[in-house]
GROMACS .gro file of C-alpha atoms in nm:
model
  399
    1MET     CA    1 -10.221  -7.985   9.635
    2ALA     CA    2 -10.440  -7.744   9.832
    3ASN     CA    3 -10.582  -8.029  10.043
    4ARG     CA    4 -10.241  -8.175  10.121
    5ARG     CA    5 -10.151  -8.189  10.490
    6PHE     CA    6  -9.788  -8.142  10.587
    7SER     CA    7  -9.614  -8.297  10.887
    8PHE     CA    8  -9.310  -8.080  10.951
    9THR     CA    9  -9.070  -8.336  11.095
   10ASN     CA   10  -8.754  -8.199  10.931
   11VAL     CA   11  -8.630  -7.905  10.726
   12VAL     CA   12  -8.688  -8.081  10.393
   13ASP     CA   13  -9.065  -8.080  10.461
   14VAL     CA   14  -9.048  -7.704  10.517
   15TYR     CA   15  -8.866  -7.661  10.184
   16GLU     CA   16  -9.131  -7.868  10.003
   17ALA     CA   17  -9.410  -7.661  10.162
   18ALA     CA   18  -9.226  -7.340  10.069
   19SER     CA   19  -9.196  -7.459   9.708
   20GLU     CA   20  -9.570  -7.529   9.684
   21ILE     CA   21  -9.657  -7.199   9.858
   22GLY     CA   22  -9.431  -7.015   9.613
   23THR     CA   23  -9.607  -7.182   9.321
   24LEU     CA   24  -9.947  -7.079   9.457
   25LEU     CA   25  -9.828  -6.721   9.508
   26GLU     CA   26  -9.693  -6.718   9.153
   27HIS     CA   27 -10.033  -6.826   9.020
   28ILE     CA   28 -10.207  -6.564   9.234
   29SER     CA   29  -9.974  -6.292   9.106
   30GLU     CA   30 -10.049  -6.399   8.749
   31GLN     CA   31 -10.423  -6.381   8.811
   32LEU     CA   32 -10.397  -6.052   9.007
   33PRO     CA   33 -10.109  -5.855   8.850
   34ASN     CA   34  -9.976  -5.543   9.025
   35ASN     CA   35 -10.171  -5.618   9.343
   36VAL     CA   36 -10.025  -5.433   9.643
   37SER     CA   37 -10.173  -5.680   9.894
   38VAL     CA   38 -10.003  -5.974   9.727
   39GLU     CA   39  -9.670  -5.789   9.715
   40LYS     CA   40  -9.697  -5.712  10.088
   41LEU     CA   41  -9.806  -6.067  10.167
   42VAL     CA   42  -9.504  -6.236  10.008
   43PRO     CA   43  -9.235  -6.102  10.251
   44LYS     CA   44  -9.456  -6.183  10.548
   45ILE     CA   45  -9.508  -6.538  10.427
   46CYS     CA   46  -9.133  -6.563  10.375
   47LEU     CA   47  -9.071  -6.452  10.735
   48VAL     CA   48  -9.324  -6.705  10.863
   49LEU     CA   49  -9.154  -6.983  10.666
   50GLU     CA   50  -8.813  -6.875  10.797
   51GLN     CA   51  -8.944  -6.887  11.154
   52LEU     CA   52  -9.099  -7.228  11.081
   53GLU     CA   53  -8.764  -7.348  10.945
   54ARG     CA   54  -8.585  -7.235  11.262
   55ASN     CA   55  -8.850  -7.393  11.484
   56VAL     CA   56  -8.838  -7.723  11.293
   57GLY     CA   57  -8.459  -7.727  11.315
   58ARG     CA   58  -8.476  -7.657  11.689
   59TYR     CA   59  -8.745  -7.925  11.728
   60ASP     CA   60  -8.533  -8.175  11.536
   61LYS     CA   61  -8.238  -8.099  11.761
   62ASP     CA   62  -8.452  -8.132  12.075
   63VAL     CA   63  -8.594  -8.463  11.951
   64GLY     CA   64  -8.242  -8.592  11.890
   65ASN     CA   65  -8.132  -8.488  12.238
   66GLN     CA   66  -8.443  -8.643  12.389
   67GLU     CA   67  -8.382  -8.970  12.205
   68GLU     CA   68  -8.021  -8.972  12.324
   69LEU     CA   69  -8.128  -8.912  12.684
   70GLN     CA   70  -8.400  -9.175  12.659
   71SER     CA   71  -8.160  -9.433  12.514
   72ALA     CA   72  -7.904  -9.352  12.784
   73ALA     CA   73  -8.173  -9.389  13.052
   74GLU     CA   74  -8.287  -9.722  12.905
   75GLN     CA   75  -7.929  -9.849  12.895
   76ALA     CA   76  -7.872  -9.739  13.254
   77GLU     CA   77  -8.196  -9.912  13.359
   78VAL     CA   78  -8.095 -10.233  13.181
   79LEU     CA   79  -7.751 -10.225  13.345
   80ARG     CA   80  -7.909 -10.160  13.684
   81GLN     CA   81  -8.148 -10.453  13.642
   82GLU     CA   82  -7.868 -10.683  13.528
   83ARG     CA   83  -7.650 -10.585  13.821
   84ALA     CA   84  -7.940 -10.626  14.065
   85LYS     CA   85  -8.016 -10.968  13.918
   86ALA     CA   86  -7.652 -11.075  13.942
   87ARG     CA   87  -7.630 -10.944  14.299
   88ALA     CA   88  -7.947 -11.130  14.399
   89GLN     CA   89  -7.819 -11.450  14.239
   90HIS     CA   90  -7.485 -11.412  14.417
   91GLU     CA   91  -7.655 -11.354  14.751
   92ALA     CA   92  -7.880 -11.657  14.697
   93GLU     CA   93  -7.577 -11.875  14.622
   94LEU     CA   94  -7.399 -11.746  14.932
   95GLU     CA   95  -7.704 -11.817  15.146
   96GLN     CA   96  -7.730 -12.168  15.002
   97MET     CA   97  -7.362 -12.235  15.073
   98GLN     CA   98  -7.398 -12.095  15.425
   99MET     CA   99  -7.698 -12.319  15.494
  100GLU     CA  100  -7.505 -12.623  15.367
  101TRP     CA  101  -7.211 -12.536  15.591
  102HIS     CA  102  -7.437 -12.496  15.893
  103LEU     CA  103  -7.597 -12.835  15.825
  104GLU     CA  104  -7.256 -13.001  15.794
  105VAL     CA  105  -7.136 -12.837  16.116
  106GLU     CA  106  -7.448 -12.957  16.297
  107GLU     CA  107  -7.393 -13.310  16.170
  108LEU     CA  108  -7.031 -13.301  16.284
  109ASN     CA  109  -7.133 -13.170  16.625
  110LYS     CA  110  -7.389 -13.449  16.660
  111ALA     CA  111  -7.126 -13.708  16.562
  112MET     CA  112  -6.878 -13.565  16.813
  113SER     CA  113  -7.138 -13.564  17.093
  114THR     CA  114  -7.226 -13.925  17.006
  115LEU     CA  115  -6.860 -14.026  17.020
  116ILE     CA  116  -6.812 -13.847  17.351
  117ALA     CA  117  -7.116 -14.023  17.498
  118GLU     CA  118  -6.992 -14.361  17.376
  119ASN     CA  119  -6.648 -14.289  17.518
  120GLU     CA  120  -6.797 -14.203  17.857
  121LYS     CA  121  -7.008 -14.517  17.845
  122LEU     CA  122  -6.704 -14.730  17.768
  123ARG     CA  123  -6.509 -14.565  18.046
  124ARG     CA  124  -6.783 -14.637  18.298
  125ASN     CA  125  -6.806 -14.996  18.182
  126ILE     CA  126  -6.432 -15.038  18.217
  127GLY     CA  127  -6.438 -14.888  18.570
  128ARG     CA  128  -6.725 -15.116  18.672
  129ASN     CA  129  -6.544 -15.421  18.544
  130VAL     CA  130  -6.227 -15.322  18.729
  131SER     CA  131  -6.418 -15.279  19.057
  132MET     CA  132  -6.592 -15.613  19.017
  133VAL     CA  133  -6.274 -15.807  18.936
  134SER     CA  134  -5.987 -15.693  19.153
  135ILE     CA  135  -5.725 -15.905  18.987
  136PRO     CA  136  -5.835 -15.990  18.639
  137SER     CA  137  -5.696 -16.290  18.468
  138THR     CA  138  -5.471 -16.277  18.171
  139ALA     CA  139  -5.750 -16.382  17.935
  140SER     CA  140  -5.983 -16.110  18.059
  141LEU     CA  141  -5.710 -15.851  18.018
  142ALA     CA  142  -5.650 -15.969  17.665
  143ASN     CA  143  -6.022 -15.950  17.589
  144MET     CA  144  -6.042 -15.601  17.734
  145GLU     CA  145  -5.742 -15.486  17.533
  146SER     CA  146  -5.884 -15.635  17.216
  147SER     CA  147  -6.225 -15.470  17.272
  148ALA     CA  148  -6.058 -15.136  17.352
  149GLY     CA  149  -5.846 -15.168  17.038
  150GLN     CA  150  -6.152 -15.240  16.827
  151GLU     CA  151  -6.337 -14.941  16.973
  152TYR     CA  152  -6.031 -14.723  16.914
  153GLU     CA  153  -6.012 -14.840  16.554
  154GLU     CA  154  -6.380 -14.771  16.507
  155ASP     CA  155  -6.344 -14.422  16.656
  156PHE     CA  156  -6.038 -14.354  16.443
  157GLY     CA  157  -6.221 -14.467  16.130
  158THR     CA  158  -6.517 -14.246  16.215
  159LEU     CA  159  -6.291 -13.944  16.270
  160LYS     CA  160  -6.108 -14.016  15.946
  161ALA     CA  161  -6.435 -14.035  15.755
  162LEU     CA  162  -6.549 -13.709  15.912
  163SER     CA  163  -6.220 -13.536  15.822
  164GLU     CA  164  -6.250 -13.660  15.463
  165GLN     CA  165  -6.605 -13.529  15.448
  166VAL     CA  166  -6.489 -13.190  15.582
  167SER     CA  167  -6.209 -13.169  15.322
  168LYS     CA  168  -6.455 -13.267  15.049
  169THR     CA  169  -6.692 -12.993  15.165
  170LYS     CA  170  -6.407 -12.740  15.159
  171GLU     CA  171  -6.314 -12.847  14.805
  172GLU     CA  172  -6.676 -12.803  14.693
  173ALA     CA  173  -6.680 -12.456  14.852
  174ARG     CA  174  -6.362 -12.365  14.664
  175SER     CA  175  -6.512 -12.486  14.334
  176LYS     CA  176  -6.826 -12.280  14.403
  177ASN     CA  177  -6.611 -11.973  14.467
  178ARG     CA  178  -6.421 -12.030  14.142
  179GLU     CA  179  -6.747 -12.066  13.950
  180LEU     CA  180  -6.878 -11.748  14.113
  181GLU     CA  181  -6.563 -11.560  14.010
  182ARG     CA  182  -6.604 -11.690  13.654
  183LEU     CA  183  -6.965 -11.568  13.646
  184GLN     CA  184  -6.857 -11.227  13.775
  185LYS     CA  185  -6.595 -11.203  13.498
  186GLN     CA  186  -6.860 -11.292  13.239
  187LEU     CA  187  -7.087 -11.025  13.386
  188VAL     CA  188  -6.810 -10.765  13.359
  189GLN     CA  189  -6.743 -10.866  12.998
  190ALA     CA  190  -7.115 -10.842  12.916
  191GLU     CA  191  -7.130 -10.494  13.070
  192ALA     CA  192  -6.826 -10.387  12.865
  193ALA     CA  193  -6.986 -10.525  12.547
  194SER     CA  194  -7.313 -10.344  12.619
  195GLN     CA  195  -7.122 -10.019  12.682
  196LYS     CA  196  -6.934 -10.066  12.354
  197GLN     CA  197  -7.264 -10.124  12.173
  198ALA     CA  198  -7.406  -9.808  12.332
  199ASP     CA  199  -7.102  -9.607  12.217
  200LEU     CA  200  -7.142  -9.750  11.865
  201THR     CA  201  -7.510  -9.650  11.864
  202GLU     CA  202  -7.414  -9.300  11.976
  203ASP     CA  203  -7.158  -9.273  11.694
  204LEU     CA  204  -7.418  -9.389  11.440
  205LYS     CA  205  -7.662  -9.124  11.563
  206LYS     CA  206  -7.394  -8.856  11.528
  207GLN     CA  207  -7.314  -8.977  11.176
  208ASN     CA  208  -7.685  -8.964  11.090
  209LYS     CA  209  -7.704  -8.604  11.214
  210ASN     CA  210  -7.396  -8.512  11.012
  211LEU     CA  211  -7.551  -8.670  10.702
  212GLN     CA  212  -7.869  -8.469  10.753
  213LYS     CA  213  -7.664  -8.150  10.787
  214GLN     CA  214  -7.470  -8.238  10.471
  215ALA     CA  215  -7.796  -8.300  10.284
  216LYS     CA  216  -7.925  -7.960  10.393
  217ARG     CA  217  -7.600  -7.792  10.289
  218ILE     CA  218  -7.607  -7.972   9.952
  219MET     CA  219  -7.963  -7.848   9.891
  220GLU     CA  220  -7.855  -7.492   9.969
  221GLU     CA  221  -7.555  -7.527   9.736
  222LYS     CA  222  -7.786  -7.669   9.470
  223ASN     CA  223  -8.013  -7.364   9.499
  224ASN     CA  224  -7.711  -7.132   9.477
  225VAL     CA  225  -7.581  -7.317   9.170
  226ILE     CA  226  -7.921  -7.290   9.001
  227LEU     CA  227  -7.929  -6.917   9.080
  228GLN     CA  228  -7.576  -6.866   8.944
  229LEU     CA  229  -7.667  -7.063   8.634
  230ARG     CA  230  -7.967  -6.837   8.574
  231GLU     CA  231  -7.749  -6.529   8.619
  232SER     CA  232  -7.484  -6.663   8.380
  233VAL     CA  233  -7.749  -6.745   8.119
  234LEU     CA  234  -7.894  -6.394   8.150
  235LYS     CA  235  -7.547  -6.242   8.118
  236SER     CA  236  -7.467  -6.450   7.811
  237ILE     CA  237  -7.799  -6.352   7.651
  238SER     CA  238  -7.735  -5.985   7.727
  239LEU     CA  239  -7.383  -6.004   7.580
  240GLU     CA  240  -7.513  -6.176   7.266
  241ASN     CA  241  -7.780  -5.907   7.229
  242GLU     CA  242  -7.520  -5.633   7.274
  243LEU     CA  243  -7.295  -5.797   7.016
  244LYS     CA  244  -7.585  -5.830   6.775
  245ASN     CA  245  -7.689  -5.468   6.829
  246THR     CA  246  -7.330  -5.354   6.780
  247LYS     CA  247  -7.304  -5.543   6.452
  248GLU     CA  248  -7.638  -5.405   6.333
  249SER     CA  249  -7.541  -5.050   6.432
  250ARG     CA  250  -7.207  -5.080   6.248
  251SER     CA  251  -7.374  -5.215   5.936
  252GLY     CA  252  -7.634  -4.937   5.958
  253THR     CA  253  -7.370  -4.663   5.992
  254GLU     CA  254  -7.175  -4.795   5.691
  255VAL     CA  255  -7.486  -4.794   5.465
  256SER     CA  256  -7.690  -4.500   5.590
  257PRO     CA  257  -7.721  -4.290   5.906
  258SER     CA  258  -7.926  -4.467   6.166
  259PRO     CA  259  -8.112  -4.332   6.466
  260SER     CA  260  -7.964  -4.333   6.814
  261PRO     CA  261  -7.872  -4.681   6.937
  262SER     CA  262  -8.046  -4.608   7.266
  263MET     CA  263  -8.377  -4.624   7.074
  264GLU     CA  264  -8.285  -4.957   6.915
  265LYS     CA  265  -8.136  -5.120   7.221
  266ARG     CA  266  -8.358  -5.329   7.433
  267SER     CA  267  -8.278  -5.419   7.792
  268PRO     CA  268  -8.190  -5.789   7.829
  269ILE     CA  269  -8.355  -5.785   8.168
  270HIS     CA  270  -8.675  -5.654   8.005
  271LYS     CA  271  -8.648  -5.929   7.745
  272SER     CA  272  -8.603  -6.190   8.012
  273GLU     CA  273  -8.905  -6.048   8.197
  274ASN     CA  274  -9.121  -6.062   7.881
  275SER     CA  275  -9.003  -6.409   7.792
  276ARG     CA  276  -9.058  -6.523   8.149
  277SER     CA  277  -9.405  -6.370   8.172
  278GLY     CA  278  -9.499  -6.500   7.825
  279ASN     CA  279  -9.364  -6.850   7.872
  280GLN     CA  280  -9.447  -6.925   8.232
  281PRO     CA  281  -9.356  -7.292   8.307
  282ASN     CA  282  -9.605  -7.518   8.471
  283GLU     CA  283  -9.545  -7.686   8.803
  284GLU     CA  284  -9.473  -8.018   8.628
  285ASP     CA  285  -9.214  -7.858   8.395
  286LYS     CA  286  -8.998  -7.717   8.672
  287PRO     CA  287  -8.654  -7.881   8.691
  288ARG     CA  288  -8.585  -8.147   8.949
  289PHE     CA  289  -8.214  -8.226   8.960
  290THR     CA  290  -8.027  -8.533   9.078
  291LEU     CA  291  -7.657  -8.540   9.166
  292SER     CA  292  -7.549  -8.644   8.816
  293GLU     CA  293  -7.774  -8.379   8.659
  294LEU     CA  294  -7.629  -8.120   8.897
  295ARG     CA  295  -7.279  -8.210   8.779
  296GLY     CA  296  -7.398  -8.169   8.420
  297ILE     CA  297  -7.540  -7.827   8.511
  298LEU     CA  298  -7.203  -7.725   8.660
  299ASN     CA  299  -7.023  -7.835   8.342
  300GLU     CA  300  -7.275  -7.644   8.131
  301ARG     CA  301  -7.227  -7.339   8.355
  302ASN     CA  302  -6.849  -7.353   8.301
  303HIS     CA  303  -6.907  -7.385   7.926
  304LEU     CA  304  -7.136  -7.081   7.933
  305LYS     CA  305  -6.873  -6.886   8.126
  306ASN     CA  306  -6.618  -6.967   7.856
  307ARG     CA  307  -6.870  -6.861   7.591
  308VAL     CA  308  -6.929  -6.534   7.777
  309MET     CA  309  -6.554  -6.467   7.782
  310GLU     CA  310  -6.532  -6.536   7.408
  311LEU     CA  311  -6.821  -6.299   7.339
  312TYR     CA  312  -6.656  -6.037   7.558
  313ASP     CA  313  -6.328  -6.070   7.364
  314GLU     CA  314  -6.513  -6.050   7.032
  315LEU     CA  315  -6.698  -5.740   7.148
  316GLN     CA  316  -6.371  -5.582   7.253
  317ALA     CA  317  -6.227  -5.659   6.908
  318TRP     CA  318  -6.528  -5.498   6.737
  319LYS     CA  319  -6.491  -5.197   6.961
  320ALA     CA  320  -6.117  -5.167   6.886
  321SER     CA  321  -6.177  -5.198   6.511
  322SER     CA  322  -6.446  -4.927   6.517
  323GLN     CA  323  -6.224  -4.662   6.684
  324PRO     CA  324  -5.974  -4.589   6.390
  325ARG     CA  325  -6.264  -4.514   6.148
  326SER     CA  326  -6.335  -4.170   6.299
  327GLY     CA  327  -6.194  -3.990   5.987
  328VAL     CA  328  -6.402  -4.197   5.739
  329ASP     CA  329  -6.739  -4.213   5.912
  330THR     CA  330  -6.983  -3.923   5.926
  331GLY     CA  331  -7.068  -3.718   6.231
  332THR     CA  332  -7.357  -3.945   6.308
  333GLY     CA  333  -7.122  -4.244   6.309
  334ASN     CA  334  -6.887  -4.065   6.550
  335ASP     CA  335  -7.174  -3.988   6.781
  336LEU     CA  336  -7.287  -4.349   6.760
  337ASP     CA  337  -6.939  -4.482   6.846
  338SER     CA  338  -6.902  -4.239   7.135
  339THR     CA  339  -7.248  -4.333   7.264
  340GLU     CA  340  -7.167  -4.705   7.239
  341SER     CA  341  -6.830  -4.658   7.411
  342ASP     CA  342  -6.995  -4.457   7.688
  343ASP     CA  343  -7.262  -4.723   7.733
  344TRP     CA  344  -7.000  -4.996   7.736
  345ASP     CA  345  -6.785  -4.808   7.988
  346GLU     CA  346  -7.086  -4.772   8.213
  347GLU     CA  347  -7.156  -5.147   8.194
  348LEU     CA  348  -6.800  -5.254   8.272
  349ALA     CA  349  -6.743  -5.421   8.610
  350VAL     CA  350  -6.593  -5.210   8.887
  351GLN     CA  351  -6.228  -5.289   8.947
  352GLY     CA  352  -6.075  -5.284   9.293
  353PRO     CA  353  -6.229  -5.311   9.640
  354ILE     CA  354  -6.583  -5.180   9.689
  355ASN     CA  355  -6.662  -4.973   9.994
  356ARG     CA  356  -6.889  -5.163  10.229
  357GLU     CA  357  -7.213  -5.047  10.381
  358PRO     CA  358  -7.217  -4.917  10.742
  359TYR     CA  359  -7.406  -5.230  10.852
  360ASP     CA  360  -7.133  -5.449  10.701
  361LYS     CA  361  -6.861  -5.242  10.870
  362LEU     CA  362  -7.025  -5.286  11.212
  363TYR     CA  363  -7.143  -5.646  11.199
  364GLY     CA  364  -6.961  -5.791  10.898
  365ARG     CA  365  -7.112  -5.952  10.591
  366ARG     CA  366  -7.224  -6.256  10.787
  367GLY     CA  367  -7.498  -6.050  10.954
  368LYS     CA  368  -7.687  -6.008  10.622
  369LYS     CA  369  -7.656  -6.366  10.498
  370GLU     CA  370  -7.955  -6.467  10.291
  371SER     CA  371  -8.180  -6.731  10.443
  372SER     CA  372  -8.246  -7.067  10.282
  373ILE     CA  373  -8.615  -6.989  10.216
  374ARG     CA  374  -8.535  -6.666  10.027
  375GLY     CA  375  -8.262  -6.839   9.828
  376LEU     CA  376  -8.503  -7.121   9.746
  377PHE     CA  377  -8.771  -6.878   9.622
  378ARG     CA  378  -8.529  -6.681   9.409
  379ALA     CA  379  -8.366  -6.999   9.274
  380LEU     CA  380  -8.700  -7.151   9.173
  381PHE     CA  381  -8.878  -6.839   9.045
  382GLY     CA  382  -8.591  -6.601   8.965
  383GLU     CA  383  -8.542  -6.243   9.081
  384GLN     CA  384  -8.835  -6.102   8.886
  385GLY     CA  385  -9.199  -6.062   8.975
  386ILE     CA  386  -9.332  -6.085   9.328
  387PHE     CA  387  -9.012  -6.247   9.464
  388TYR     CA  388  -8.782  -5.964   9.355
  389ASN     CA  389  -8.810  -5.772   9.685
  390LEU     CA  390  -8.706  -6.074   9.893
  391LYS     CA  391  -8.337  -5.982   9.858
  392GLU     CA  392  -8.404  -5.654  10.041
  393SER     CA  393  -8.437  -5.603  10.414
  394PRO     CA  394  -8.779  -5.690  10.565
  395ALA     CA  395  -8.786  -5.367  10.765
  396HIS     CA  396  -9.091  -5.245  10.569
  397LEU     CA  397  -9.305  -5.503  10.750
  398ALA     CA  398  -9.302  -5.290  11.064
  399ASP     CA  399  -9.574  -5.060  10.932
   0.00000   0.00000   0.00000
């Protein structure tokens, strides 16, 4: 574990490192008990881990923003390339169509110039024949008319073929334009689909971030539940010890005078410290909870709360039954009952609102919220030993 190298990519890695560091500090405190240097080192290490947690969270957020910007830039670059490619293809098609139209116009111009030249040639031939024959015969006139009619029919057929070719070219141009419009519509649809996919990716990233935040919050709630469970167990143990001591003191006062109960009582916190120091769990024996186990812990905690309330009611009944025996018991018994009642009154919870500290009045209770690292340490190792001072302010580190 000492040679393990951490890569702090998220907050969970920081929590794992903090858990292992806390275990090492616990072992060091066991080997070097009551060492002032170790006690001063623990809050400083806690502050360093808190700063590392904040930096890792900030780094995670920056990495997420950078990935979003990079993905947006890549999508914009892909869209730009697609649009440039479509524009180049469209321009190439327009140039091809323009070249075809120019070639067709040149062919038509050549055909028209050829027809004009042939017409001029025919006109000159007709004029020459008229000058050579002043009064043509009827047969020659008929031949001339027939030849002129044939030439006219040929010219008309050529013009008709050219007009059909022009209309065919126009129809092809219209079909090309329709195909180009269809391709443009497909391009627009593809751009809309890519934008929709980008929005879906953005939503998935946001959901992933929310899941990470929920996981972090669940871990913090888990630590708080473990801490509350420890506190409830300690309270139940203390109440059982008080009930046992009360029963023993009552049985002792009925048989013979007993010494002061303050000599017989033992602090439950001291017992928990001795039991904790005597039975220190190993690293492998520490609890690792799943979601189902956490639910079981919550149910057990509720059961312990009910048990605590039952013990409290039973203790109240014992206390009420011991008060009317003041005329039967001896003076020592009266002193014992009064001492027990005074001790019990001192241990009762304060009723009503508690006056807040000046810091809470100025900044509210949110200003002194415990960090996740401190809560993790106190949830894993309890509020005893070297981690007890973590709930206090770290102002003593200024010296």
